[in-house]
PDB file of C-alpha atoms in Angstrom:
ATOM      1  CA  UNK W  10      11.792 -12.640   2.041  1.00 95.00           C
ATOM      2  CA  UNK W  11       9.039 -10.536   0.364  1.00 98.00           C
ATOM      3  CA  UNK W  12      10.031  -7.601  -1.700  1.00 98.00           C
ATOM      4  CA  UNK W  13       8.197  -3.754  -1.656  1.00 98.00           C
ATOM      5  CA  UNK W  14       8.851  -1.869  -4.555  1.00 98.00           C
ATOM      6  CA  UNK W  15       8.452   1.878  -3.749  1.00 98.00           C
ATOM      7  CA  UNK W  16       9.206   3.854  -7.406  1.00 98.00           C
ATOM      8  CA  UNK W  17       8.422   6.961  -5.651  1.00 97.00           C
ATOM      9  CA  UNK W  18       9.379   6.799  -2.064  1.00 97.00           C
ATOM     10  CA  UNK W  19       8.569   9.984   0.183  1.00 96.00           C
ATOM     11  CA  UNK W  20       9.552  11.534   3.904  1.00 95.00           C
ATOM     12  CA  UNK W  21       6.198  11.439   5.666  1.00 90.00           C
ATOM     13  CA  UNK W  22       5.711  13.930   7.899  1.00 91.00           C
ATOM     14  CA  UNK W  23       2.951  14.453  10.315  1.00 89.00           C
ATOM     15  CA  UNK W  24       1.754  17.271  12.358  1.00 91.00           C
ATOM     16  CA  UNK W  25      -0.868  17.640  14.574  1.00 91.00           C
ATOM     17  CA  UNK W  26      -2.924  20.444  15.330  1.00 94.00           C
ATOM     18  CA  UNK W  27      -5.946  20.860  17.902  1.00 94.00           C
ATOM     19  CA  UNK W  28      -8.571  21.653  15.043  1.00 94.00           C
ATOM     20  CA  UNK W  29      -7.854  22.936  11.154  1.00 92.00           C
ATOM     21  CA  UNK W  30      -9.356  26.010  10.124  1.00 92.00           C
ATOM     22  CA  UNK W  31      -8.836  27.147   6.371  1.00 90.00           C
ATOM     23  CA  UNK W  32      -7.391  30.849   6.566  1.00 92.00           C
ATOM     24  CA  UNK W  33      -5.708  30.537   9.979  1.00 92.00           C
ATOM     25  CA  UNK W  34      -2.505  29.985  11.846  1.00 93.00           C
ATOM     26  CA  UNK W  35      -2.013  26.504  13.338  1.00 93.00           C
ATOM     27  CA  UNK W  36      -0.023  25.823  16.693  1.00 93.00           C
ATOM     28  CA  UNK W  37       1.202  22.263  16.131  1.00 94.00           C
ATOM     29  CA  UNK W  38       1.059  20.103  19.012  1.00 94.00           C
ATOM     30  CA  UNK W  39       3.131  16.978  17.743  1.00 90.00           C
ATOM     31  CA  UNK W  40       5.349  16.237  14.431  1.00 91.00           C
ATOM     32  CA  UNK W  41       6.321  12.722  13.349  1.00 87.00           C
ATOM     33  CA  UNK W  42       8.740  11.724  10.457  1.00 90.00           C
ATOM     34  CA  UNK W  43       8.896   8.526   8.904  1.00 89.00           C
ATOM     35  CA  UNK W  44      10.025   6.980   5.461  1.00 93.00           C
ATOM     36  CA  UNK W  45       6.643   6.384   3.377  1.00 92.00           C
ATOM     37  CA  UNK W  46       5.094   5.693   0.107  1.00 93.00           C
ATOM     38  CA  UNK W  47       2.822   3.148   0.036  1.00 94.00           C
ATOM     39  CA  UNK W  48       5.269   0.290  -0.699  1.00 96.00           C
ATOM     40  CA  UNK W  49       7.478   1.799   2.430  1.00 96.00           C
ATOM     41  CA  UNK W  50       4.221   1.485   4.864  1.00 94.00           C
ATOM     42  CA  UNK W  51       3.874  -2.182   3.828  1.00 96.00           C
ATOM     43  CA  UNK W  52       7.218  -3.110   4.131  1.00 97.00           C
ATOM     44  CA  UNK W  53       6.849  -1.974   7.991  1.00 95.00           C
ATOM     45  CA  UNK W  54       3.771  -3.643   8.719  1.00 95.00           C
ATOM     46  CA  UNK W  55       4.866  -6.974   6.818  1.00 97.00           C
ATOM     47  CA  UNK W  56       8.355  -6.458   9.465  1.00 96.00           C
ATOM     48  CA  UNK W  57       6.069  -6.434  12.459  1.00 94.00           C
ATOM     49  CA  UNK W  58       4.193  -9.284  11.417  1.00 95.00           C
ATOM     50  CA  UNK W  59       7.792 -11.297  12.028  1.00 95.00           C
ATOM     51  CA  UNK W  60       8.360 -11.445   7.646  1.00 97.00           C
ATOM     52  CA  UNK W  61      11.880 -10.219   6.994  1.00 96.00           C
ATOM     53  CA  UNK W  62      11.084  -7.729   4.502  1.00 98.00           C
ATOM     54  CA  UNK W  63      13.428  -6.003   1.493  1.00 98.00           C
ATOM     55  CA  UNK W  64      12.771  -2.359   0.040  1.00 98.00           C
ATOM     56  CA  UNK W  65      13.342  -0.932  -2.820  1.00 98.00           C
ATOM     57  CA  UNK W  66      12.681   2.053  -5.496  1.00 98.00           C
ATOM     58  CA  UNK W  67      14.495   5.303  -5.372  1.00 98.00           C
ATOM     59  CA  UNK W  68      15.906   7.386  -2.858  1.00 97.00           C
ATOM     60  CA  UNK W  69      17.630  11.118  -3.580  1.00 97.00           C
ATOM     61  CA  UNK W  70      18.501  14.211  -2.283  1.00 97.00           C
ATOM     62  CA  UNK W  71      18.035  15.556   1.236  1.00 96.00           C
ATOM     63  CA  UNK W  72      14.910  13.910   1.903  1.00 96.00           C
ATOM     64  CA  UNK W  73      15.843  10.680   0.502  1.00 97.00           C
ATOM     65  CA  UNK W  74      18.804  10.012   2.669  1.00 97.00           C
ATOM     66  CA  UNK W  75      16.299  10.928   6.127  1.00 96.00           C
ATOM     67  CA  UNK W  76      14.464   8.066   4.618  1.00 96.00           C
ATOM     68  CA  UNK W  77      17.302   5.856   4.149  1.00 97.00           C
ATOM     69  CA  UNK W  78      18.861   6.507   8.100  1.00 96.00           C
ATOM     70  CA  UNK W  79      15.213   6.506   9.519  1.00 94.00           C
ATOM     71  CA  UNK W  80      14.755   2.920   7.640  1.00 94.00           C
ATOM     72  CA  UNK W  81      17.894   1.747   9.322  1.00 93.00           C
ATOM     73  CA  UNK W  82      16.137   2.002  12.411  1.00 90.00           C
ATOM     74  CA  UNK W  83      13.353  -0.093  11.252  1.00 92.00           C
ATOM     75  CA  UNK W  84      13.804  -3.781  12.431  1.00 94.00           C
ATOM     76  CA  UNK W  85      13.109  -6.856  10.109  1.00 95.00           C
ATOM     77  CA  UNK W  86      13.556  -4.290   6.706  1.00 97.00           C
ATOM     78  CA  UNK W  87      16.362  -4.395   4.556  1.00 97.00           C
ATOM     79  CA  UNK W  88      17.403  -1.294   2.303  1.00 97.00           C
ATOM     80  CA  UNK W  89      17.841  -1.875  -0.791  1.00 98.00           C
ATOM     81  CA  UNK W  90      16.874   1.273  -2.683  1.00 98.00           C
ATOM     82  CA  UNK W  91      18.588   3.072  -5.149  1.00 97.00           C
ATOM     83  CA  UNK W  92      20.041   6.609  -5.486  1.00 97.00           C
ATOM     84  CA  UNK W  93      19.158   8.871  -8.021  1.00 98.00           C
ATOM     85  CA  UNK W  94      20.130  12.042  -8.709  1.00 98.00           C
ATOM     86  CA  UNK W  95      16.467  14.144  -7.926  1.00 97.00           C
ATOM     87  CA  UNK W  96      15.094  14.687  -4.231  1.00 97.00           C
ATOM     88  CA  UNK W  97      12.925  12.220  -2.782  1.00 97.00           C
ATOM     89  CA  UNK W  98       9.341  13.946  -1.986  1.00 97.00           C
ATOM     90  CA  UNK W  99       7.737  14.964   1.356  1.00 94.00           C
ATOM     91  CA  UNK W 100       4.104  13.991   1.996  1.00 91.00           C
ATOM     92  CA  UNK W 101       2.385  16.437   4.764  1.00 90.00           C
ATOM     93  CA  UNK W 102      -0.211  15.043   6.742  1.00 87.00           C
ATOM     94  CA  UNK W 103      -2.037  17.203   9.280  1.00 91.00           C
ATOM     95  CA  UNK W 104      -4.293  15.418  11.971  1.00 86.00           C
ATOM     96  CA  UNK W 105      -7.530  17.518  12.739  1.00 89.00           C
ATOM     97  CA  UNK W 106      -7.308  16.439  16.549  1.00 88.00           C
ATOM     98  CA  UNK W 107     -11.027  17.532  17.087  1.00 89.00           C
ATOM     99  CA  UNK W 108     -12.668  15.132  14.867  1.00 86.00           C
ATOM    100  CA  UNK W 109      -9.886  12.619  13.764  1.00 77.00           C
ATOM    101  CA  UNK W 110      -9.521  13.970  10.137  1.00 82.00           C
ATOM    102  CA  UNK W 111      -6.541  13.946   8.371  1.00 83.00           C
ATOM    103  CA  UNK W 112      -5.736  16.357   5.218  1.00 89.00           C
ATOM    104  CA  UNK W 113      -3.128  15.396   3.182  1.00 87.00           C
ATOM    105  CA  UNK W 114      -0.797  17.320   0.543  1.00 92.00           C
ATOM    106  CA  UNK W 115       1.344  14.974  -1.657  1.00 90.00           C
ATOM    107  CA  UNK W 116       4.546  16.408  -3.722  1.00 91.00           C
ATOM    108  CA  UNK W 117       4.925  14.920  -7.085  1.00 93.00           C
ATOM    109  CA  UNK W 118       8.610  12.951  -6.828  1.00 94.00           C
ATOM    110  CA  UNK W 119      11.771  13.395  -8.394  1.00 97.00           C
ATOM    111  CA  UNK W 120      12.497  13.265 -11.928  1.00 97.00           C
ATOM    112  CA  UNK W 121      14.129  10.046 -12.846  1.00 98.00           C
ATOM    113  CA  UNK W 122      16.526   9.217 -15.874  1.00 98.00           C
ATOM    114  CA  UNK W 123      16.029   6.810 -18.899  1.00 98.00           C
ATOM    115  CA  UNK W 124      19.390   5.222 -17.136  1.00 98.00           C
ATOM    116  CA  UNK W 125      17.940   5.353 -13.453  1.00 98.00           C
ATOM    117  CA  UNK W 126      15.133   3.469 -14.851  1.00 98.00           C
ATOM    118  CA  UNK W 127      17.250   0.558 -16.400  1.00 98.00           C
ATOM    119  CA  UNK W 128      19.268   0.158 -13.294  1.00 98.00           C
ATOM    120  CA  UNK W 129      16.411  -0.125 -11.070  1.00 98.00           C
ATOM    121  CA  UNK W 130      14.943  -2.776 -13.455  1.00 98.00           C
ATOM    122  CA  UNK W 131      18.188  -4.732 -13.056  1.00 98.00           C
ATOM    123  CA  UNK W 132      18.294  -4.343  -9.190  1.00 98.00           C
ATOM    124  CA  UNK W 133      14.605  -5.613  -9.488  1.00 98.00           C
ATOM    125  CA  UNK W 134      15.503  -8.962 -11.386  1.00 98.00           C
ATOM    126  CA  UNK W 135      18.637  -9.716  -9.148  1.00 98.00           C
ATOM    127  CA  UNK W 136      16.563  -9.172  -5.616  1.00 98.00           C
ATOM    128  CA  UNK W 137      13.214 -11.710  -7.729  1.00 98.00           C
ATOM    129  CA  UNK W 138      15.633 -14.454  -6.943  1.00 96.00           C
ATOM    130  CA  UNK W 139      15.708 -14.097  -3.314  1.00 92.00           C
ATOM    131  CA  UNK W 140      11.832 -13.318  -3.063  1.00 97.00           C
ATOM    132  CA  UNK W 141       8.544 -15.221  -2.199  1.00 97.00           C
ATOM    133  CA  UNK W 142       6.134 -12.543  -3.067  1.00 98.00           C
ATOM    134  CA  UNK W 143       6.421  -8.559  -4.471  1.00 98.00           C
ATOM    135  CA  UNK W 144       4.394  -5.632  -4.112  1.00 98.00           C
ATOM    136  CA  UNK W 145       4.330  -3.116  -6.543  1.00 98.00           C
ATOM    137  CA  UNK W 146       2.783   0.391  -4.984  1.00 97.00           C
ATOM    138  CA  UNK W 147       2.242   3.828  -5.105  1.00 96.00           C
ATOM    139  CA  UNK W 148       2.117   6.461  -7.669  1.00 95.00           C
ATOM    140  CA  UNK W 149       5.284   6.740 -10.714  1.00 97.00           C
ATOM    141  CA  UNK W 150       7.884   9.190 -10.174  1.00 97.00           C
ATOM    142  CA  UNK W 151       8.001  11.248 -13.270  1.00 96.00           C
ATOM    143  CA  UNK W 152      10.353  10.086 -16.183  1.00 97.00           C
ATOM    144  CA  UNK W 153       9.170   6.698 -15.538  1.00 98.00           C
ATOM    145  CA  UNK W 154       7.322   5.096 -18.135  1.00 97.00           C
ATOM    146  CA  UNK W 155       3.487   4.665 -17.309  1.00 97.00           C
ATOM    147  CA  UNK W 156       3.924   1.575 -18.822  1.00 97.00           C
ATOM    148  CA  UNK W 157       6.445   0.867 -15.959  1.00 98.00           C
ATOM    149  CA  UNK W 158       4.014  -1.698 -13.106  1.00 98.00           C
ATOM    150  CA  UNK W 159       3.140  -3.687 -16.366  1.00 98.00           C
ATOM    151  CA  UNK W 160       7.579  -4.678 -17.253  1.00 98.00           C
ATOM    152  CA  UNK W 161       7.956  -5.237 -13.524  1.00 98.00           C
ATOM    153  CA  UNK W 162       5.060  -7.630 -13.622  1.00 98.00           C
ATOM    154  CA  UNK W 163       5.714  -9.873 -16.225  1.00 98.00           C
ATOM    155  CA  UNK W 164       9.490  -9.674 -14.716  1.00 98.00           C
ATOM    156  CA  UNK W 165       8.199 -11.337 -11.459  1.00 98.00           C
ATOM    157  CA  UNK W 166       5.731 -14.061 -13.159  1.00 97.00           C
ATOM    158  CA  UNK W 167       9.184 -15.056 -15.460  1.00 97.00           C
ATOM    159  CA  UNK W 168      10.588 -15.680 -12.339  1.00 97.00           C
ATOM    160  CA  UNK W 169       7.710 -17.647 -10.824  1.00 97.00           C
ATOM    161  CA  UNK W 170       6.875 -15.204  -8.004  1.00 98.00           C
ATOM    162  CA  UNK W 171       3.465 -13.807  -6.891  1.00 98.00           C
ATOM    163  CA  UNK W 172       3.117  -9.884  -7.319  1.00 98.00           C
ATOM    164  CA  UNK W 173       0.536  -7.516  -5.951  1.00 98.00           C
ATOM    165  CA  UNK W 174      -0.216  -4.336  -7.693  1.00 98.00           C
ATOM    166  CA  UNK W 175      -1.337  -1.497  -5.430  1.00 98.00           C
ATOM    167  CA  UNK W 176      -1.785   1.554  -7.674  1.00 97.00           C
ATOM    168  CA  UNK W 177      -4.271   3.516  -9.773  1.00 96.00           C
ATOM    169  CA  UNK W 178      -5.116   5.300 -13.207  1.00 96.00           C
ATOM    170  CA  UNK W 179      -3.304   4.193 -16.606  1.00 97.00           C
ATOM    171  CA  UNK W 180      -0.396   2.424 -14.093  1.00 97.00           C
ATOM    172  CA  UNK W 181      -3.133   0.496 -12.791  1.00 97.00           C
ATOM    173  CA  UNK W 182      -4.660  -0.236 -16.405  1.00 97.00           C
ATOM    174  CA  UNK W 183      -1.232  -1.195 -18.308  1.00 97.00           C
ATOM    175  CA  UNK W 184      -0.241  -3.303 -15.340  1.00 98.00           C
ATOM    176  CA  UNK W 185      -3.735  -5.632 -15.100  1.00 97.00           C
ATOM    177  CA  UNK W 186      -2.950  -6.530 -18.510  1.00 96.00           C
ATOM    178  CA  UNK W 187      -0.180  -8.255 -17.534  1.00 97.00           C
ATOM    179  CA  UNK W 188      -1.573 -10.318 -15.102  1.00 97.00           C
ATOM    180  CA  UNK W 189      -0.782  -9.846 -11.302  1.00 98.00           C
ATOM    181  CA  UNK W 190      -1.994 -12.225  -8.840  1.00 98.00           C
ATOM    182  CA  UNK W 191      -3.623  -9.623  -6.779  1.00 98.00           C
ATOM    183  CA  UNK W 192      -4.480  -6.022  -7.490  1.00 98.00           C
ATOM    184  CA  UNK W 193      -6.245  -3.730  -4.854  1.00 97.00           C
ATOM    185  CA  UNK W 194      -7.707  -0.952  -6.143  1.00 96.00           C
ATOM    186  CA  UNK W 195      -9.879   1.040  -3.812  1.00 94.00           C
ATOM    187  CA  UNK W 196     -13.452   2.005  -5.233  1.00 92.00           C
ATOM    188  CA  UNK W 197     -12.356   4.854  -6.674  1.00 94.00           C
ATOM    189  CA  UNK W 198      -9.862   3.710  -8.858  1.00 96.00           C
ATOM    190  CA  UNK W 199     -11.885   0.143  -9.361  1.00 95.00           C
ATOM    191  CA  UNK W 200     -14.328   2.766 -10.943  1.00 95.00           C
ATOM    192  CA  UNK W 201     -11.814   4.220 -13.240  1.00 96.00           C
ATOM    193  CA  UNK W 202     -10.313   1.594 -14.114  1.00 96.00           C
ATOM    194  CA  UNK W 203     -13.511  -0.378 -15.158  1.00 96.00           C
ATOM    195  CA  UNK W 204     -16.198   2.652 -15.226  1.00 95.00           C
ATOM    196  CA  UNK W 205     -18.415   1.044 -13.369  1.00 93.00           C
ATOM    197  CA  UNK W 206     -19.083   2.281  -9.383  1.00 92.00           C
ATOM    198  CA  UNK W 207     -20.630  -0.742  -8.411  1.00 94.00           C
ATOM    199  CA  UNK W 208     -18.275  -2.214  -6.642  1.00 93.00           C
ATOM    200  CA  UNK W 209     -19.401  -6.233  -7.081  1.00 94.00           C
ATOM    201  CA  UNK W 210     -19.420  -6.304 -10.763  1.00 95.00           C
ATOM    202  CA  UNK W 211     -16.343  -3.564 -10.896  1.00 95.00           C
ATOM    203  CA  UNK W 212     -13.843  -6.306  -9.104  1.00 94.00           C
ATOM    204  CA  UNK W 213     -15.403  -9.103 -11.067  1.00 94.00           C
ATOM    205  CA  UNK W 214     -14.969  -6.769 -14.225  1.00 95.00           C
ATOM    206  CA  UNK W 215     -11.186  -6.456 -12.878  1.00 95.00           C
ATOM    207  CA  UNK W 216     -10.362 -10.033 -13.106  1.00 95.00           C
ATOM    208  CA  UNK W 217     -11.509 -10.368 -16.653  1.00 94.00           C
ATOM    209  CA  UNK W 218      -8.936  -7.844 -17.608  1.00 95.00           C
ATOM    210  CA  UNK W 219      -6.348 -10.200 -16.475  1.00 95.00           C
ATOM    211  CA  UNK W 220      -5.575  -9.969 -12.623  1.00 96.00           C
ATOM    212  CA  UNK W 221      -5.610 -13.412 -10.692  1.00 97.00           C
ATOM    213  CA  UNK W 222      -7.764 -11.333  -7.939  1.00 98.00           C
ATOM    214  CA  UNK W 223      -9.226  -8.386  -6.850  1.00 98.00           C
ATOM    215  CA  UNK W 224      -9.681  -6.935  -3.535  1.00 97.00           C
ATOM    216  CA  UNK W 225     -11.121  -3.832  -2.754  1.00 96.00           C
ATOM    217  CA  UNK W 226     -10.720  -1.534  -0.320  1.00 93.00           C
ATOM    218  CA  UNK W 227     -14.570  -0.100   0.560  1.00 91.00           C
ATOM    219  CA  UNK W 228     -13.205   1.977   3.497  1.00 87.00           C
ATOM    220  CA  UNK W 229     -14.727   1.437   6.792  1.00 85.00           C
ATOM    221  CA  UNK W 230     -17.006  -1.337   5.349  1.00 88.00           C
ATOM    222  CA  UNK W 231     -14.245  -3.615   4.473  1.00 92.00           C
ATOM    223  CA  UNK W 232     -13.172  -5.139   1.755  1.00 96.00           C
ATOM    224  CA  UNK W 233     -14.479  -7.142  -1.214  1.00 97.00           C
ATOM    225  CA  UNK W 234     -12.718 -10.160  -3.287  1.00 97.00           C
ATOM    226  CA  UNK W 235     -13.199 -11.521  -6.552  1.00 97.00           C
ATOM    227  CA  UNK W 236     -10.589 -14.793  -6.542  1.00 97.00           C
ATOM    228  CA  UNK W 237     -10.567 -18.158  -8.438  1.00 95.00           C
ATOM    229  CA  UNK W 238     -12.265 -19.974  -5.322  1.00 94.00           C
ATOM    230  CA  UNK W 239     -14.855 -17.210  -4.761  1.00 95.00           C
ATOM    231  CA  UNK W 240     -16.301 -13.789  -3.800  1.00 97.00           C
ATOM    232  CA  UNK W 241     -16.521 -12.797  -0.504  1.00 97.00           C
ATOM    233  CA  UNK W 242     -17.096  -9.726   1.312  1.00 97.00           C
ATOM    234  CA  UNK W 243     -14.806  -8.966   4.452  1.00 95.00           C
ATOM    235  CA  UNK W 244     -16.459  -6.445   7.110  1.00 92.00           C
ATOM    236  CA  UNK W 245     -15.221  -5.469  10.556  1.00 90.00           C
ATOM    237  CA  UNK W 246     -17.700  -5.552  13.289  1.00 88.00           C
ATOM    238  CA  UNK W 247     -18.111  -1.453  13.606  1.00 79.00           C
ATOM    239  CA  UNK W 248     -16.610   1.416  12.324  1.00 74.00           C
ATOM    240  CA  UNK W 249     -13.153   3.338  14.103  1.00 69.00           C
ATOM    241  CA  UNK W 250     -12.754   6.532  14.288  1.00 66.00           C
ATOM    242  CA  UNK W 251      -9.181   7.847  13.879  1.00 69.00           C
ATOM    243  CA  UNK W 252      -6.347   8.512  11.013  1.00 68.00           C
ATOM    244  CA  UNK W 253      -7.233   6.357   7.799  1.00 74.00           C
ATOM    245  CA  UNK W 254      -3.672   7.183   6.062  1.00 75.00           C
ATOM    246  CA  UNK W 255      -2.058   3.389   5.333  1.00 82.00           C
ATOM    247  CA  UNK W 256      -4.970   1.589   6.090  1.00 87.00           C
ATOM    248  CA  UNK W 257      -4.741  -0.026   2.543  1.00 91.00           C
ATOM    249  CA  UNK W 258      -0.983  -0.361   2.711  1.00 94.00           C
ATOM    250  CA  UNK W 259      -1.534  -2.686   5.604  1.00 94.00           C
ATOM    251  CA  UNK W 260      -4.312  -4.499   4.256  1.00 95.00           C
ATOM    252  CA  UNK W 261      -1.960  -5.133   1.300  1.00 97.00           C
ATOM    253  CA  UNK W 262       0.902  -6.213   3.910  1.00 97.00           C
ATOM    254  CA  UNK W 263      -1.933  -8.788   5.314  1.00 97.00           C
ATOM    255  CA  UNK W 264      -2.527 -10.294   2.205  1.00 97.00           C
ATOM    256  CA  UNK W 265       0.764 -10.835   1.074  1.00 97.00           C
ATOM    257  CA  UNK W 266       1.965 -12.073   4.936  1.00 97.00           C
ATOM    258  CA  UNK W 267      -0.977 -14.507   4.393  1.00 97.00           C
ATOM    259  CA  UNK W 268      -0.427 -15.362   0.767  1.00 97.00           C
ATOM    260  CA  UNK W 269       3.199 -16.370   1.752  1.00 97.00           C
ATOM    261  CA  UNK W 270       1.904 -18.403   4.869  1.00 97.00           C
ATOM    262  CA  UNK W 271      -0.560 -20.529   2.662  1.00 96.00           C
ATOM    263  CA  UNK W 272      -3.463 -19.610   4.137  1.00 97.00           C
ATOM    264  CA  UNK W 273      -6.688 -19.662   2.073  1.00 97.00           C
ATOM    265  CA  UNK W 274      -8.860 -16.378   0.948  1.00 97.00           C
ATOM    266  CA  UNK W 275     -11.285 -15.820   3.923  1.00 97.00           C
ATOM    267  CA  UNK W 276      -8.419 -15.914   6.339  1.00 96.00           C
ATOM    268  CA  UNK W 277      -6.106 -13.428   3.884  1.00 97.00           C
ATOM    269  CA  UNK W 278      -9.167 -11.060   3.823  1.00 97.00           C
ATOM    270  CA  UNK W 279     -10.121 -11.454   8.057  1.00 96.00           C
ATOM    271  CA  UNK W 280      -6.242 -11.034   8.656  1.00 96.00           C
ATOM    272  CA  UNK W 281      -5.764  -7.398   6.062  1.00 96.00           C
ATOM    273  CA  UNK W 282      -9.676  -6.506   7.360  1.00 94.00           C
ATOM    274  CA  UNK W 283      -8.004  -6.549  10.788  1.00 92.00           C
ATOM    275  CA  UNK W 284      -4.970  -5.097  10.459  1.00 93.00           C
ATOM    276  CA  UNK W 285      -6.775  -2.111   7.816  1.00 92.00           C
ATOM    277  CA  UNK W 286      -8.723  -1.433  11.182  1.00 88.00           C
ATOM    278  CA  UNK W 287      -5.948  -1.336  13.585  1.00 86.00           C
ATOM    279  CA  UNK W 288      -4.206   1.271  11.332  1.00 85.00           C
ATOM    280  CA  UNK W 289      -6.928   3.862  12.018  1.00 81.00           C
ATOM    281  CA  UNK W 290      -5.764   3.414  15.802  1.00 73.00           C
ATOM    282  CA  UNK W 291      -2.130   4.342  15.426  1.00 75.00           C
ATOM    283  CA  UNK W 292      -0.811   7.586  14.820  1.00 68.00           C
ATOM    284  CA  UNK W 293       1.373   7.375  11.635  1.00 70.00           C
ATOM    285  CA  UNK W 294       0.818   4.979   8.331  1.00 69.00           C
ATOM    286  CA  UNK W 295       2.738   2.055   8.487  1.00 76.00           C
ATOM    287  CA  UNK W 296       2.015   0.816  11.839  1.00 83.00           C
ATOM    288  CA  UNK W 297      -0.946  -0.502  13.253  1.00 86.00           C
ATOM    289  CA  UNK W 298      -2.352  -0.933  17.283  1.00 82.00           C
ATOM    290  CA  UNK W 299      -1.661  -4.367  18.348  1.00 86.00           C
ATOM    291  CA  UNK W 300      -4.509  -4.809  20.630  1.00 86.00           C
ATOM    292  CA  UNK W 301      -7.076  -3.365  17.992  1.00 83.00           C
ATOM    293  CA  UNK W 302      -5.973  -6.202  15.683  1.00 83.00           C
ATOM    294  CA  UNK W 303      -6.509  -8.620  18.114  1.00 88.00           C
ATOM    295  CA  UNK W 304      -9.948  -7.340  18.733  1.00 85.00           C
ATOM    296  CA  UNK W 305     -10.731  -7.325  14.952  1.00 86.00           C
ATOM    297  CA  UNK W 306      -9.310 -10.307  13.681  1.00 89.00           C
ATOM    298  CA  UNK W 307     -11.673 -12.450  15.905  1.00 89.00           C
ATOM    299  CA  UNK W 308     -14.583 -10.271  14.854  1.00 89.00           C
ATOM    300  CA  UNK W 309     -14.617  -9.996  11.285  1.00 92.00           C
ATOM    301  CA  UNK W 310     -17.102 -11.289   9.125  1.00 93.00           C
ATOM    302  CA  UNK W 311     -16.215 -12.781   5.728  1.00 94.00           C
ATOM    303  CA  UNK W 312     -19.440 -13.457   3.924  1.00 94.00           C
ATOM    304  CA  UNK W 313     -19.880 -15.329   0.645  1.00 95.00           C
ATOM    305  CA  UNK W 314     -21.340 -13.854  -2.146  1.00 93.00           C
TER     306      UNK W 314
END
């Protein structure tokens, strides 16, 4: 199985309204829940893609056990999150139905205990020996050390399996050091991270600082790799219009679905270029419009550099 680590899990909610106007009452023309944090959104895209999937991080509160009954529901991903006493977050995302653009208010997380935090990290080691890859994503609830990505790193390579860190700021910094196979930053946090906003030497200035490789997200123009058998630039053959929320999460579930099957870095990169795409089509993160993938995939350009 591959494991999603979601420290700070959330209850996504959706609504959709015909246009947003600052200063004015909205009539909401559609509302969607679903369980989320980035780690969450992977975990269902990596379950469509046919990989049995296991989840964990925290869950509390009100809003934690929606997320727990809604994952139930969710076939090919196994629950294996753990309760703490706090209230799981709510993200709010509202869809601007008149031009596709989607605003998006984020709550901070629940505060977790010095003892919540050691008996995650020894749910953590026992599900390692069960795994075949882990992603680490999304922000750090507060109480959790900052230093927190870089101990469940080092955790994973002691047990021999590949991680991928998805996350940003001193996280992001603290956990490169200890030497992921993949990170995937997008450009802004590449930029902080390394201070440069050019993204070519930024993701080769990434690796130096002790990831395996770097892939990142440049939006609707793809994404760009720095790996031990190359660089390459990944590009889908025009731009979508539609909801952006989880593209990256299932760019990250492509890459991992591919690192598991063996495949080699242009396919990883044409297979989370297509599915990154095909996330703009569907309506809520962590799902993705089959056909648009299909369309994608054989259309994507990988291109040396």
């Amino acid at each position: 199985m591959i494991l999603t680590v979601t420290l700070n899990t959330a209850l996504d909610v959706t609504h959709r309204v015909p246009r947003l106007l600052p200063h004015a009452s909205h009539r909401v023309t559609g509302v969607a829940e679903r369980p989320g944090g980035k780690g969450l959104n992977v975990a269902r895209v990596l379950a469509a893609l046919g990989h049995p999937v296991t989840a964990t991080g925290f869950a509390g509160g009100p809003s934690g056990a929606l997320v727990r009954e809604l994952l139930a529901d969710t076939p090919g991903v196994t629950d294996a999150l753990l309760a703490c006493a706090g209230t799981t977050r709510r993200t709010l995302a509202v869809v601007d139905e008149a031009t596709g653009d989607t605003t998006q208010f984020n709550e901070p997380g629940p505060q977790i205990s010095a003892a919540e935090w050691t008996a995650f990290q020894a749910r953590y080691a026992e599900l390692l020996t069960g795994a075949r890859a882990v992603a680490l994503c999304g922000s750090l609830p507060p109480g959790v050390p900052v230093g927190a990505y870089a101990v469940l790193v080092r955790a994973a390579r002691a047990a021999g399996v590949p991680v991928l860190l998805d996350t940003g700021g001193e996280a992001l910094r603290r956990g490169v050091a200890a030497r992921p196979e993949i990170i995937k930053p997008n450009a802004a946090e590449l930029a902080e991270l390394t201070g440069s906003r050019d993204p070519l030497p930024a993701t080769r200035d990434a690796r130096r600082r002790g990831a395996r490789a770097v892939v990142t997200s440049l939006g609707p123009d793809g994404l760009l790799a720095a790996t031990p058998e190359g660089t390459w630039q990944a590009t889908p053959p025009h731009r979508l219009a539609g909801n952006p929320t989880g593209a990256g999460d299932s760019a990250v579930a492509g890459l991992l679905s591919a690192l598991t099957e063996g495949l080699d870095w242009p396919a990883r990169l044409t297979r989370a270029t297509a599915l990154s795409a095909a996330t703009v089509h569907a309506p809520v993160a962590g799902e993705f419009d089959p056909r648009t993938y299909e369309e994608v995939r054989g259309s994507v350009k990988v291109t040396p550099l």
